[in-house]
mmCIF file of C-alpha atoms in Angstrom:
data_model
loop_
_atom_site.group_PDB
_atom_site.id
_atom_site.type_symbol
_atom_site.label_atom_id
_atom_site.label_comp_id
_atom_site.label_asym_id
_atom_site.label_seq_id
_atom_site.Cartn_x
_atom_site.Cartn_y
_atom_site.Cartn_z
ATOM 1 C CA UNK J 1 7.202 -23.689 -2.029
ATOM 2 C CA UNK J 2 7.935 -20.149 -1.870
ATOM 3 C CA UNK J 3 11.567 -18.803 -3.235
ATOM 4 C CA UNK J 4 11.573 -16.802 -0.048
ATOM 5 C CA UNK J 5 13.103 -19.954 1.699
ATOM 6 C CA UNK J 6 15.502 -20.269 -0.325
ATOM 7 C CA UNK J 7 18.636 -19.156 1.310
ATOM 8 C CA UNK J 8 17.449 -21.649 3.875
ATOM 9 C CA UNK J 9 17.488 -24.790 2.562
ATOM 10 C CA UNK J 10 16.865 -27.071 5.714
ATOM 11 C CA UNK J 11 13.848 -24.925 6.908
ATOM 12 C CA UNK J 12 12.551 -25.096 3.541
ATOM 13 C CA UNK J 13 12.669 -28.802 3.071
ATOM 14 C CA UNK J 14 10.622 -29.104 6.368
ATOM 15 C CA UNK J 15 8.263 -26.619 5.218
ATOM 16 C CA UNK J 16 7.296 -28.784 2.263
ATOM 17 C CA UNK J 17 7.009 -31.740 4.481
ATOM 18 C CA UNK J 18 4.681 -29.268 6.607
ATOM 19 C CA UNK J 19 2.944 -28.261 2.714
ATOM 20 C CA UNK J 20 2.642 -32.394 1.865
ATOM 21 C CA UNK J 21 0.877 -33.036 5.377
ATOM 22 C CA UNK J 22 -1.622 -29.995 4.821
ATOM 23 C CA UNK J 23 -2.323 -31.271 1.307
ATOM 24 C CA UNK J 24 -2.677 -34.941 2.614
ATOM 25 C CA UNK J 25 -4.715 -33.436 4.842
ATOM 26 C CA UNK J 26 -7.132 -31.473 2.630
ATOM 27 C CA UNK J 27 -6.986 -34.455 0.499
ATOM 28 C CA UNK J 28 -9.511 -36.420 2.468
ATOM 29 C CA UNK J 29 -12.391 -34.134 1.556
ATOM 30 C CA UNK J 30 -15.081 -35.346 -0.925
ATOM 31 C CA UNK J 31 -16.822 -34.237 -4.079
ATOM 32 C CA UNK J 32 -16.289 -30.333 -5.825
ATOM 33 C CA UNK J 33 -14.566 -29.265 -2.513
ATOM 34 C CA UNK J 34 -11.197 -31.081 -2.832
ATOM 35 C CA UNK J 35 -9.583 -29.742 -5.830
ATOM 36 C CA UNK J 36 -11.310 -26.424 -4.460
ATOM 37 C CA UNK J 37 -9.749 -26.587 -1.487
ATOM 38 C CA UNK J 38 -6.804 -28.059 -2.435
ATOM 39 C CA UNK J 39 -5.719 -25.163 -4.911
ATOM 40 C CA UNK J 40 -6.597 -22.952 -1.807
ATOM 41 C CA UNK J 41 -4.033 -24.592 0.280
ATOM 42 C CA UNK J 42 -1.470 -25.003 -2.550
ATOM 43 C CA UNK J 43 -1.211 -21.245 -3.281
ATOM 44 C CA UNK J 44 0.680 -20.769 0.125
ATOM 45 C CA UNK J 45 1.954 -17.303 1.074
ATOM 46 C CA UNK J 46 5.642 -17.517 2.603
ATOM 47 C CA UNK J 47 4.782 -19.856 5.691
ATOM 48 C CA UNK J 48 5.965 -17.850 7.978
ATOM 49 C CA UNK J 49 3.992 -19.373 10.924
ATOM 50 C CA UNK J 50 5.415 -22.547 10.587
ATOM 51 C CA UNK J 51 8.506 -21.414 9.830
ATOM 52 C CA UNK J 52 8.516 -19.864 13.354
ATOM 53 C CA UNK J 53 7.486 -23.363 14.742
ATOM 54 C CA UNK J 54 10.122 -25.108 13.373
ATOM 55 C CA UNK J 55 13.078 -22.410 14.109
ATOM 56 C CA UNK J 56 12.017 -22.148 18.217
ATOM 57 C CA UNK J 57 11.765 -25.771 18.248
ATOM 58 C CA UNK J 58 15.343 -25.536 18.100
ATOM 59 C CA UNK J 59 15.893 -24.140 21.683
ATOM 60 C CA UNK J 60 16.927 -27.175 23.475
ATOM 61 C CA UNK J 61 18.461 -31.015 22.944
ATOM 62 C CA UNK J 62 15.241 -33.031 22.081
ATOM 63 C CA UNK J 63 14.546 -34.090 18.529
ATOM 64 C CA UNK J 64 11.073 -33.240 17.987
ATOM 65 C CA UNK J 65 11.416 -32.210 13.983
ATOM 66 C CA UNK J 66 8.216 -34.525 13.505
ATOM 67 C CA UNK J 67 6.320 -32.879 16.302
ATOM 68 C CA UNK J 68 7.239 -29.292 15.054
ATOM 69 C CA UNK J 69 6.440 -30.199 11.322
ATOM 70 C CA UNK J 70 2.747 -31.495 12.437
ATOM 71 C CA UNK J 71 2.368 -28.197 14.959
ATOM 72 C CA UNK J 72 3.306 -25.886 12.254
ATOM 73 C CA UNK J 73 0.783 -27.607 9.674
ATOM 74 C CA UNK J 74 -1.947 -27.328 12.589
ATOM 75 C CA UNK J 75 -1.314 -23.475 12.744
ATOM 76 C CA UNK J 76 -1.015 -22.671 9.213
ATOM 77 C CA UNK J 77 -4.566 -24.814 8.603
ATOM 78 C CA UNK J 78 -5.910 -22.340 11.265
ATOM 79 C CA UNK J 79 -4.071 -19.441 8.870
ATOM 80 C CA UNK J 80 -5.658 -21.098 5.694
ATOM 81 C CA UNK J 81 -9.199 -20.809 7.373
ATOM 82 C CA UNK J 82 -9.014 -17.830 8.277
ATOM 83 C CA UNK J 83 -8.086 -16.393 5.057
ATOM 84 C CA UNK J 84 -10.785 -18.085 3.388
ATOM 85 C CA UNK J 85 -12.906 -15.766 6.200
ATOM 86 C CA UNK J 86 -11.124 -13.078 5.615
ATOM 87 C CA UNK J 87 -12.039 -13.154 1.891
ATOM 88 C CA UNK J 88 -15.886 -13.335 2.940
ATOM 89 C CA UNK J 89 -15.717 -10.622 5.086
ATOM 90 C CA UNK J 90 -13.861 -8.793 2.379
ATOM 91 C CA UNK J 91 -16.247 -9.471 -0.269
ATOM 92 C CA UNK J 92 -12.625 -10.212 -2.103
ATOM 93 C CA UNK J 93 -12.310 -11.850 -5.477
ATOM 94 C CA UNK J 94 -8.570 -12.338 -5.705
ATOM 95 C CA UNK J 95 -6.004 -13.252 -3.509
ATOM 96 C CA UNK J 96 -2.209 -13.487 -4.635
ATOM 97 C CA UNK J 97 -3.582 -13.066 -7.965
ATOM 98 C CA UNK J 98 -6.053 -16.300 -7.441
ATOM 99 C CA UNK J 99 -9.469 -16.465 -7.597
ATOM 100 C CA UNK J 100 -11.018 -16.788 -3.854
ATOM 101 C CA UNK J 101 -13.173 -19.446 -2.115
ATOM 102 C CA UNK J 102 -15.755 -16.860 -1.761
ATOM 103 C CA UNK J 103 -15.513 -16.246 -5.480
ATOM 104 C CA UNK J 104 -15.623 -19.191 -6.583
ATOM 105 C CA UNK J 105 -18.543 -20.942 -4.323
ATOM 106 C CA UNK J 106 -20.322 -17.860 -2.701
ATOM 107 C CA UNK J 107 -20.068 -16.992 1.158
ATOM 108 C CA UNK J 108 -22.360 -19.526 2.519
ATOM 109 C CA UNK J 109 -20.164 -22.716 0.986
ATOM 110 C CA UNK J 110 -16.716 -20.820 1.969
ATOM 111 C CA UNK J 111 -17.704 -20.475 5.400
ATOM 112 C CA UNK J 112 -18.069 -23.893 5.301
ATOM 113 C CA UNK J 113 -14.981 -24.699 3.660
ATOM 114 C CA UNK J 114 -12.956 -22.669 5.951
ATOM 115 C CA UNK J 115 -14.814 -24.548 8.992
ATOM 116 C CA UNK J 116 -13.673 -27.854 7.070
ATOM 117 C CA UNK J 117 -9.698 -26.426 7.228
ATOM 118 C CA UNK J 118 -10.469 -25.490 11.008
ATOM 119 C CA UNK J 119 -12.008 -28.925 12.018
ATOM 120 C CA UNK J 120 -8.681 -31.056 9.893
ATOM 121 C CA UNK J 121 -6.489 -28.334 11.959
ATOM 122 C CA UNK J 122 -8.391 -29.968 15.560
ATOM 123 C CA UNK J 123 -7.862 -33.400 14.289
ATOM 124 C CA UNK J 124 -4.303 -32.856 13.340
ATOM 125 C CA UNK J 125 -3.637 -32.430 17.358
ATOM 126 C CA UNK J 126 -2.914 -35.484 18.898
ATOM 127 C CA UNK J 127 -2.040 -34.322 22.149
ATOM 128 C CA UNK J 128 1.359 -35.524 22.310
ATOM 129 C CA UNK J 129 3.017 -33.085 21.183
ATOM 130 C CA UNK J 130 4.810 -31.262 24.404
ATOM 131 C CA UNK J 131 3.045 -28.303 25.577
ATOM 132 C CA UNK J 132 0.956 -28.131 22.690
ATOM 133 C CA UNK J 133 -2.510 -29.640 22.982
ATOM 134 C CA UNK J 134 -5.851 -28.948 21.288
ATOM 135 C CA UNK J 135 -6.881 -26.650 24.517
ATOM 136 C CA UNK J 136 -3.737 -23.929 23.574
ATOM 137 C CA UNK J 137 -4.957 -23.983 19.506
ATOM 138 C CA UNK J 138 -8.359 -23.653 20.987
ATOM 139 C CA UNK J 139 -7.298 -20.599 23.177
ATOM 140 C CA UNK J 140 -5.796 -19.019 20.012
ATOM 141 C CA UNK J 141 -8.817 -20.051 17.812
ATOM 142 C CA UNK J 142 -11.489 -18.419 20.161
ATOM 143 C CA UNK J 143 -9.183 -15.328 20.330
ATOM 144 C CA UNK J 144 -9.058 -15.290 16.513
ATOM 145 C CA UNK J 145 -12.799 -15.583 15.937
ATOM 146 C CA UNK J 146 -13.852 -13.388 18.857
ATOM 147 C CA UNK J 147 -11.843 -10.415 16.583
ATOM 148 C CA UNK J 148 -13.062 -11.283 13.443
ATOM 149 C CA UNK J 149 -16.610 -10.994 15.188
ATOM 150 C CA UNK J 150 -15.808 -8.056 15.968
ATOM 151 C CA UNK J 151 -14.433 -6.085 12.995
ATOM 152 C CA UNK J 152 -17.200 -7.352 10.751
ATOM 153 C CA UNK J 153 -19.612 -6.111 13.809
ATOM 154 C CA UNK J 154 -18.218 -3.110 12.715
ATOM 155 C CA UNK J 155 -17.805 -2.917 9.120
ATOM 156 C CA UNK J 156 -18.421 0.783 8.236
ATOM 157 C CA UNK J 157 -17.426 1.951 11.657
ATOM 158 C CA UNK J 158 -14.087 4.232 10.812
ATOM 159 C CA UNK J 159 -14.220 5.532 14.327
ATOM 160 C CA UNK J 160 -12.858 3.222 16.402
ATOM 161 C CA UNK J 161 -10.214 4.333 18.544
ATOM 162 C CA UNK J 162 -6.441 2.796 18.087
ATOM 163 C CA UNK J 163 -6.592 0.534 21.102
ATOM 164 C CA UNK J 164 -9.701 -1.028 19.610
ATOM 165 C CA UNK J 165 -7.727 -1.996 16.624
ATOM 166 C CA UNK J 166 -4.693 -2.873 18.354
ATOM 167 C CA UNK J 167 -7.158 -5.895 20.045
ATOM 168 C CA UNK J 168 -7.958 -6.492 17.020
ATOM 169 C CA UNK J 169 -5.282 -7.469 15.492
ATOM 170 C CA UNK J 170 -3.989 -8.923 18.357
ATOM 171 C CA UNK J 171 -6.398 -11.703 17.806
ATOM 172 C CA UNK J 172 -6.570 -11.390 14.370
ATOM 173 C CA UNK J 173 -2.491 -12.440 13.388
ATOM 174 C CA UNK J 174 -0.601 -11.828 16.718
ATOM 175 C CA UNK J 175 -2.161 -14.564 18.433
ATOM 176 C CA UNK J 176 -1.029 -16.865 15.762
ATOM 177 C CA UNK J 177 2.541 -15.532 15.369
ATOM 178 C CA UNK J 178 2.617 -16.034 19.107
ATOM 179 C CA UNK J 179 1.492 -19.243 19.292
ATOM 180 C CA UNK J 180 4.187 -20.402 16.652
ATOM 181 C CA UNK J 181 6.926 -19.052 18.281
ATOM 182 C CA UNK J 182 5.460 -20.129 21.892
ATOM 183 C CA UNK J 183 4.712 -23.756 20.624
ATOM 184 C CA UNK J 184 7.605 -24.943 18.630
ATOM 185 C CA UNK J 185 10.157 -23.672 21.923
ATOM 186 C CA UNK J 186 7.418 -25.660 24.220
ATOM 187 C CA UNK J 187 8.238 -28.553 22.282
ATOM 188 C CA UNK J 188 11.373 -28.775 24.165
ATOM 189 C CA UNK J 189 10.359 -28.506 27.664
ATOM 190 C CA UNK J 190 12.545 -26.097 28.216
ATOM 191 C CA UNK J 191 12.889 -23.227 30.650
ATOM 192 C CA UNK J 192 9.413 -21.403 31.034
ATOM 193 C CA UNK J 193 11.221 -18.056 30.825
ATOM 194 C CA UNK J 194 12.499 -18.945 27.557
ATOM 195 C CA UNK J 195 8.976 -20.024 26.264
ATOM 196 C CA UNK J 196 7.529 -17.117 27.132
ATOM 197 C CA UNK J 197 10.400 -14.855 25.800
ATOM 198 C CA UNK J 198 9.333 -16.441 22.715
ATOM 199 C CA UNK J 199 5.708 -15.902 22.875
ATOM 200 C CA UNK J 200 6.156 -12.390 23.100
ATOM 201 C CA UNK J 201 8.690 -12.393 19.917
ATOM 202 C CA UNK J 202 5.434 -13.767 18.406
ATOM 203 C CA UNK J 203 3.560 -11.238 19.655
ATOM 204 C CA UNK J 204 5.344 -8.503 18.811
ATOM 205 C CA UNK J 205 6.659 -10.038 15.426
ATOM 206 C CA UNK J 206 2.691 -10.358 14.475
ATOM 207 C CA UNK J 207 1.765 -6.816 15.379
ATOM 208 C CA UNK J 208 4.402 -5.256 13.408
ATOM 209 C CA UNK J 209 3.844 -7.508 10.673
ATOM 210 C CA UNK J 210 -0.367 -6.371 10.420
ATOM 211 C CA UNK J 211 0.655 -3.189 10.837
ATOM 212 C CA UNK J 212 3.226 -3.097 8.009
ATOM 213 C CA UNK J 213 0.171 -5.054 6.021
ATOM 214 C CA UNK J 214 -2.415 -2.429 6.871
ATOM 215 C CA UNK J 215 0.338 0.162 5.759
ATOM 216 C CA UNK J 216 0.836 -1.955 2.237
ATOM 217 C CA UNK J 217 -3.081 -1.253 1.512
ATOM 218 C CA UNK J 218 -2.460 2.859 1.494
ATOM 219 C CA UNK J 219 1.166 2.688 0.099
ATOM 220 C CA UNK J 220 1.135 -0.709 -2.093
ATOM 221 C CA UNK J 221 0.368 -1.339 -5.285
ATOM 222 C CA UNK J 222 -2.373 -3.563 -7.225
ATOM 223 C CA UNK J 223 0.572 -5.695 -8.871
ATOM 224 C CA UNK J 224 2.632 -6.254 -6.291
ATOM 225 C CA UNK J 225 -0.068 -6.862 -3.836
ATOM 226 C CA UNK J 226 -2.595 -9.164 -5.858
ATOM 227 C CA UNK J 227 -5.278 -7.453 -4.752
ATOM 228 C CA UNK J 228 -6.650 -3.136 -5.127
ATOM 229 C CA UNK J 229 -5.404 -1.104 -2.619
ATOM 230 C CA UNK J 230 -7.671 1.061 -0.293
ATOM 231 C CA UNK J 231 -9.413 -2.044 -0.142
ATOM 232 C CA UNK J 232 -10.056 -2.181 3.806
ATOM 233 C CA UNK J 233 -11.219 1.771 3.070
ATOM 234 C CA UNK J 234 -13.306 0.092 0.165
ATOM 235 C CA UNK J 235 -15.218 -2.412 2.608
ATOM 236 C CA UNK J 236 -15.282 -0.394 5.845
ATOM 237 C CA UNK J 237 -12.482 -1.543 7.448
ATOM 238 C CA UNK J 238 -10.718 0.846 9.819
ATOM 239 C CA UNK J 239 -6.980 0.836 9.909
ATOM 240 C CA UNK J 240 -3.948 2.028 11.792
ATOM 241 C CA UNK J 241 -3.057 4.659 9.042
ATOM 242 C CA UNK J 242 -6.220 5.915 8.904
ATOM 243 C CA UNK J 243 -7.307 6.055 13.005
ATOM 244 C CA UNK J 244 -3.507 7.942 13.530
ATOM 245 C CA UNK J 245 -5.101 10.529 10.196
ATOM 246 C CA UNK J 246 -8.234 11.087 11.593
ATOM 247 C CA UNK J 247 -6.823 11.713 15.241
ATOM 248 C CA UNK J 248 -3.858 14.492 13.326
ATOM 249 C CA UNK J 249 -7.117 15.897 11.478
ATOM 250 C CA UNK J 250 -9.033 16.319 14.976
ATOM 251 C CA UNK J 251 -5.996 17.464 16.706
ATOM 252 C CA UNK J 252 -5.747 20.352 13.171
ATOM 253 C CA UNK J 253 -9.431 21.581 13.702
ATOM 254 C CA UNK J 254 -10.136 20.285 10.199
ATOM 255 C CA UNK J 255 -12.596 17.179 9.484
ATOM 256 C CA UNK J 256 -12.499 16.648 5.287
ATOM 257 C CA UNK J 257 -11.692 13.258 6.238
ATOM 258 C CA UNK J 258 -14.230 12.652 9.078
ATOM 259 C CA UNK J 259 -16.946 14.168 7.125
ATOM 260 C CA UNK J 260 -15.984 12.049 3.824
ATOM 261 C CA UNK J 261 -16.366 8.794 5.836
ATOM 262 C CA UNK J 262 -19.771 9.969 7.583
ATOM 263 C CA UNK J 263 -21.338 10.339 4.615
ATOM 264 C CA UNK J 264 -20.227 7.377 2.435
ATOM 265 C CA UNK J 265 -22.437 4.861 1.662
ATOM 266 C CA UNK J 266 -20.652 1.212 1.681
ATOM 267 C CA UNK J 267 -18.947 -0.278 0.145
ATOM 268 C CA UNK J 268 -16.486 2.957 -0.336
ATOM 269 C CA UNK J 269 -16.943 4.207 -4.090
ATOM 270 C CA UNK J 270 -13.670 4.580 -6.055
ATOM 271 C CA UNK J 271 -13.572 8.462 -5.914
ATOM 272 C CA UNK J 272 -13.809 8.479 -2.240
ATOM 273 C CA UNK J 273 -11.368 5.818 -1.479
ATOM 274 C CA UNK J 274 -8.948 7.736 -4.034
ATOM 275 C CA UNK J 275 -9.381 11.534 -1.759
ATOM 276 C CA UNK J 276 -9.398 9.117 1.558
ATOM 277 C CA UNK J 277 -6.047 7.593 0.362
ATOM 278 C CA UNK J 278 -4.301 10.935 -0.496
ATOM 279 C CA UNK J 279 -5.388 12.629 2.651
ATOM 280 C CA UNK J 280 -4.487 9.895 5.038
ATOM 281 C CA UNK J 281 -0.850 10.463 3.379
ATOM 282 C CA UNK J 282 -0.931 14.114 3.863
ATOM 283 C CA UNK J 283 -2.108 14.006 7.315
ATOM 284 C CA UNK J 284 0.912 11.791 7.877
ATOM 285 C CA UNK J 285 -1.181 8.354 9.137
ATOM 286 C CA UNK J 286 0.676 6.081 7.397
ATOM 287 C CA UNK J 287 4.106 7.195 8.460
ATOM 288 C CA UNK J 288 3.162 7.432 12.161
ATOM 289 C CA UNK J 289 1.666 3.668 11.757
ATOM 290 C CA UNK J 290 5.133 2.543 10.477
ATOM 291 C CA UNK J 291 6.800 4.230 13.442
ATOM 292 C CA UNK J 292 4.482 1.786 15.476
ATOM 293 C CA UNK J 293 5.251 -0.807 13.698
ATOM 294 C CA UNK J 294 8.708 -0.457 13.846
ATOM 295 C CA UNK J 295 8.672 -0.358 18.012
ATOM 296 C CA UNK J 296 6.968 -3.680 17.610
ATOM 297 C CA UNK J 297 10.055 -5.010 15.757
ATOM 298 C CA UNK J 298 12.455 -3.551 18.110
ATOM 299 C CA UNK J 299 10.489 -5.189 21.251
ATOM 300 C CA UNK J 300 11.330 -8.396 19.264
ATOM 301 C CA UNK J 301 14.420 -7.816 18.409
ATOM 302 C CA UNK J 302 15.363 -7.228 22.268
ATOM 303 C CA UNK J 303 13.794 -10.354 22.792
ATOM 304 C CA UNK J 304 15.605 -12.670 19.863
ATOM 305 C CA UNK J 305 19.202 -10.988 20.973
ATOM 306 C CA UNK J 306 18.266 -12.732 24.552
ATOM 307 C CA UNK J 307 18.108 -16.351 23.051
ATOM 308 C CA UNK J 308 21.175 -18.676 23.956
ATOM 309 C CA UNK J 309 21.103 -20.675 20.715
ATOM 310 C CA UNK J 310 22.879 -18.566 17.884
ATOM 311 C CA UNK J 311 21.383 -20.407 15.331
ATOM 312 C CA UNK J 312 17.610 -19.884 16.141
ATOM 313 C CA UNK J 313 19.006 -15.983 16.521
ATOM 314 C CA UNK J 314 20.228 -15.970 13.291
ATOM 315 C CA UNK J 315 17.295 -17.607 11.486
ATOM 316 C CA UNK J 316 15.188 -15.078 13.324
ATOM 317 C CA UNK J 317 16.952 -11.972 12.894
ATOM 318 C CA UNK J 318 17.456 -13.131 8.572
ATOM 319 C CA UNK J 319 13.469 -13.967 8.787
ATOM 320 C CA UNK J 320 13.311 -9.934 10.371
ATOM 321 C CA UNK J 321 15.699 -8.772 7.689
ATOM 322 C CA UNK J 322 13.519 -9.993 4.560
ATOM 323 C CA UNK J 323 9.977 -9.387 6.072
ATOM 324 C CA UNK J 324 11.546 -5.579 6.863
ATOM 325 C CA UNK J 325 11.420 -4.876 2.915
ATOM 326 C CA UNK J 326 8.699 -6.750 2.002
ATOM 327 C CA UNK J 327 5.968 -5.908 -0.706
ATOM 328 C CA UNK J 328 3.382 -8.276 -0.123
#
């Protein structure tokens, strides 16, 4: 379990009982996958999607801690998979340091092994958990995999334009985010205006959150991040910082940029990556994507101040305060 939980030591216990049900989980697969797998699920990031399940299924008088512990391992199995996607797509070798799926087994046995985590995620919904049954994770699944369709449809395309990639990630980690935040206050029945007051927390919590990730690959570092940065430049993957750079550079006349991407050959070479980096900083991409990012957080912030139960406010607004000066 993640030290980032520490300073909240109730949410923290239930996110290892949400940890031991993914592992039991997992557990159940045979041969060379399991330890595989298992060491995949083990090297958790800070859980912040079940964490968001199990602070919004606060919001009313119902004791559904053992509903909320078994959503928020569904979601984060979802999370898991797509990761292990993610890496494919990616071509990545490391994550947090670790060795990847995809490194260790090649793309056509991760694929599978992220379907495997998708398929346990299904099987974990039982349908009684209040207002969250296998058709909602479905909706968010489809929306998930219909955007990772179509960024890697597009791998090498740095034109897009910013609403493209706002869809994008949308599907990609908002729809997730929302769904935690939307299922664990469904839980308790509640008011539908509060439900969807905290599907749009979610939301917006999820968008600023890929933003500020997107921003971490042009202003991170290797260490910190367990993985290179300019690695989405690297494997043709067109970001906030660099759509708002290219747009500055069109609006200046100029096209260094534009031209550099035209006539790059993928996956990015190291020299070009380097140039793209600097000049995505210079044309001032990165802090114009933060400014997005940070009207995200202020949508949810609007949102959280509007929740009755100080508690769940609190949790939230600490949860806003750490991820705010994050590194990873």
């Amino acid at each position: 379990m993640p030290s980032f939980w520490n300073d909240e030591p109730i949410l923290q216990d239930q996110l290892k009982q949400v940890s031991h049900t993914i592992e039991h989980t997992v557990s159940t697969a045979h041969g060379f996958i399991r330890p595989i797998l298992l060491d995949h699920v083990q090297g958790v990031g800070k859980m912040l999607r079940p964490a968001l399940v199990l602070i919004t299924s606060q919001l009313g008088d119902h004791e559904v801690a053992e509903d909320a512990i078994r959503v928020g391992s569904i979601i984060e199995l979802i999370h898991l998979a797509s990761l292990v996607h993610d890496d494919i797509l990616d071509s990545a070798s490391q994550r947090r340091g670790k060795s990847t799926i995809y490194a260790k087994l090649g793309a056509k046995q991760a694929v599978l092994a992220g379907d495997f985590l998708l398929a346990k995620a299904l099987l974990l919904t039982n349908g009684r958990e209040r207002g969250m049954d296998s058709r909602v994770v479905s909706a968010a699944l489809s929306r998930l995999c219909e955007s990772e369709l179509d960024q890697d449809a597009g791998v090498g395309n740095f034109f897009i334009s910013v609403p493209t990639y706002l869809r994008r990630i949308a599907g990609k980690t908002a729809s997730l985010f929302a769904l935690s935040c939307y299922g664990g206050a469904a839980l308790q029945e509640g008011p539908a205006i509060q439900t969807m007051r905290c599907h749009r927390i979610g939301y917006c919590m999820g968008m600023a959150f890929q933003i500020q990730d997107d921003i971490l690959d042009y202003s991170g570092s290797s260490a910190t991040l367990g993985k290179a940065t300019g690695n989405d430049l690297k494997c043709g993957i067109p970001t906030l910082p660099l759509l708002y750079a290219l747009n500055e550079e069109r609006s200046r006349g100029s096209a260094e940029l534009a031209t550099l991407l035209s006539q790059a050959s993928m996956p990015l070479k190291g020299r070009s990556v380097k140039r793209a980096l600097e000049l995505v900083h210079a044309l001032g991409g990165v802090q114009k994507a933060q400014n997005l990012a940070e009207s995200y957080q202020k949508r949810a912030l609007k949102d959280i101040e509007n929740l009755e139960n100080a508690e769940v406010r609190r949790q939230l607004l600490h949860l806003f305060a750490k991820l705010s000066g994050r590194s990873l």
